[in-house]
Amino acid sequence: MKLKYYTILFSSLFFSQAQANNNNSDRYTLPPNKMYLVSCQKEALQLHPGNIVEETLHRIEDHYIVRYAIATDDGKLWSIVCDLENKTIYDEHR
C-alpha cells in the first residue's frame, strides 16, 4: 500500500512540476538565433553534395554559427560556415 502511495505522490509532483515549467506552446521550436539549423544544413549540402563528417556550433556574441565539414564523393573535404540567425553562408573553402 505504501508503495502505491509513494508512486502516486511522486507522479503527481513530477507531472505538476513538468507542466508548470512548460510555458512554451511548442517545445520543439528553436530560438530565433538557431532558427535555420536545418536550412543551413540543406544549403551546405546543395553547395557541395556529400556526407557531413563534422558539425560544430559556435556562439559569437549574440548569435550562433555552424561549421560543416563535408566529404564529397571525389575525396575533397569542404568547410562551410553558416549563420543560424539569417541562413547566410559566410565561408566555404577546401
PDB file of C-alpha atoms in Angstrom, residues 50-85:
ATOM      1  CA  GLY A  50      28.436  14.582 -49.941  1.00  0.00           C
ATOM      2  CA  ASN A  51      28.470  13.434 -46.331  1.00  0.00           C
ATOM      3  CA  ILE A  52      28.654  15.725 -43.321  1.00  0.00           C
ATOM      4  CA  VAL A  53      31.532  14.354 -41.265  1.00  0.00           C
ATOM      5  CA  GLU A  54      31.586  17.093 -38.638  1.00  0.00           C
ATOM      6  CA  GLU A  55      29.134  19.738 -37.456  1.00  0.00           C
ATOM      7  CA  THR A  56      30.260  22.283 -34.867  1.00  0.00           C
ATOM      8  CA  LEU A  57      28.198  25.027 -33.307  1.00  0.00           C
ATOM      9  CA  HIS A  58      29.909  28.262 -32.273  1.00  0.00           C
ATOM     10  CA  ARG A  59      28.499  31.229 -30.394  1.00  0.00           C
ATOM     11  CA  ILE A  60      29.706  34.664 -31.476  1.00  0.00           C
ATOM     12  CA  GLU A  61      28.330  37.426 -29.267  1.00  0.00           C
ATOM     13  CA  ASP A  62      24.527  37.100 -29.543  1.00  0.00           C
ATOM     14  CA  HIS A  63      24.185  34.707 -32.442  1.00  0.00           C
ATOM     15  CA  TYR A  64      25.278  31.241 -33.446  1.00  0.00           C
ATOM     16  CA  ILE A  65      27.122  29.944 -36.471  1.00  0.00           C
ATOM     17  CA  VAL A  66      27.564  26.363 -37.536  1.00  0.00           C
ATOM     18  CA  ARG A  67      30.531  24.904 -39.369  1.00  0.00           C
ATOM     19  CA  TYR A  68      30.066  21.838 -41.518  1.00  0.00           C
ATOM     20  CA  ALA A  69      32.886  19.620 -42.737  1.00  0.00           C
ATOM     21  CA  ILE A  70      31.596  17.857 -45.853  1.00  0.00           C
ATOM     22  CA  ALA A  71      33.391  14.998 -47.574  1.00  0.00           C
ATOM     23  CA  THR A  72      32.444  14.906 -51.245  1.00  0.00           C
ATOM     24  CA  ASP A  73      32.483  11.851 -53.494  1.00  0.00           C
ATOM     25  CA  ASP A  74      35.666  12.988 -55.254  1.00  0.00           C
ATOM     26  CA  GLY A  75      37.592  12.871 -51.948  1.00  0.00           C
ATOM     27  CA  LYS A  76      37.671  16.600 -51.181  1.00  0.00           C
ATOM     28  CA  LEU A  77      36.854  17.965 -47.728  1.00  0.00           C
ATOM     29  CA  TRP A  78      34.914  21.239 -47.699  1.00  0.00           C
ATOM     30  CA  SER A  79      34.399  23.535 -44.732  1.00  0.00           C
ATOM     31  CA  ILE A  80      31.239  25.647 -44.833  1.00  0.00           C
ATOM     32  CA  VAL A  81      30.225  28.253 -42.243  1.00  0.00           C
ATOM     33  CA  CYS A  82      26.586  29.363 -41.970  1.00  0.00           C
ATOM     34  CA  ASP A  83      24.863  31.925 -39.726  1.00  0.00           C
ATOM     35  CA  LEU A  84      21.913  30.288 -37.968  1.00  0.00           C
ATOM     36  CA  GLU A  85      20.020  33.525 -37.486  1.00  0.00           C
TER      37      GLU A  85
END
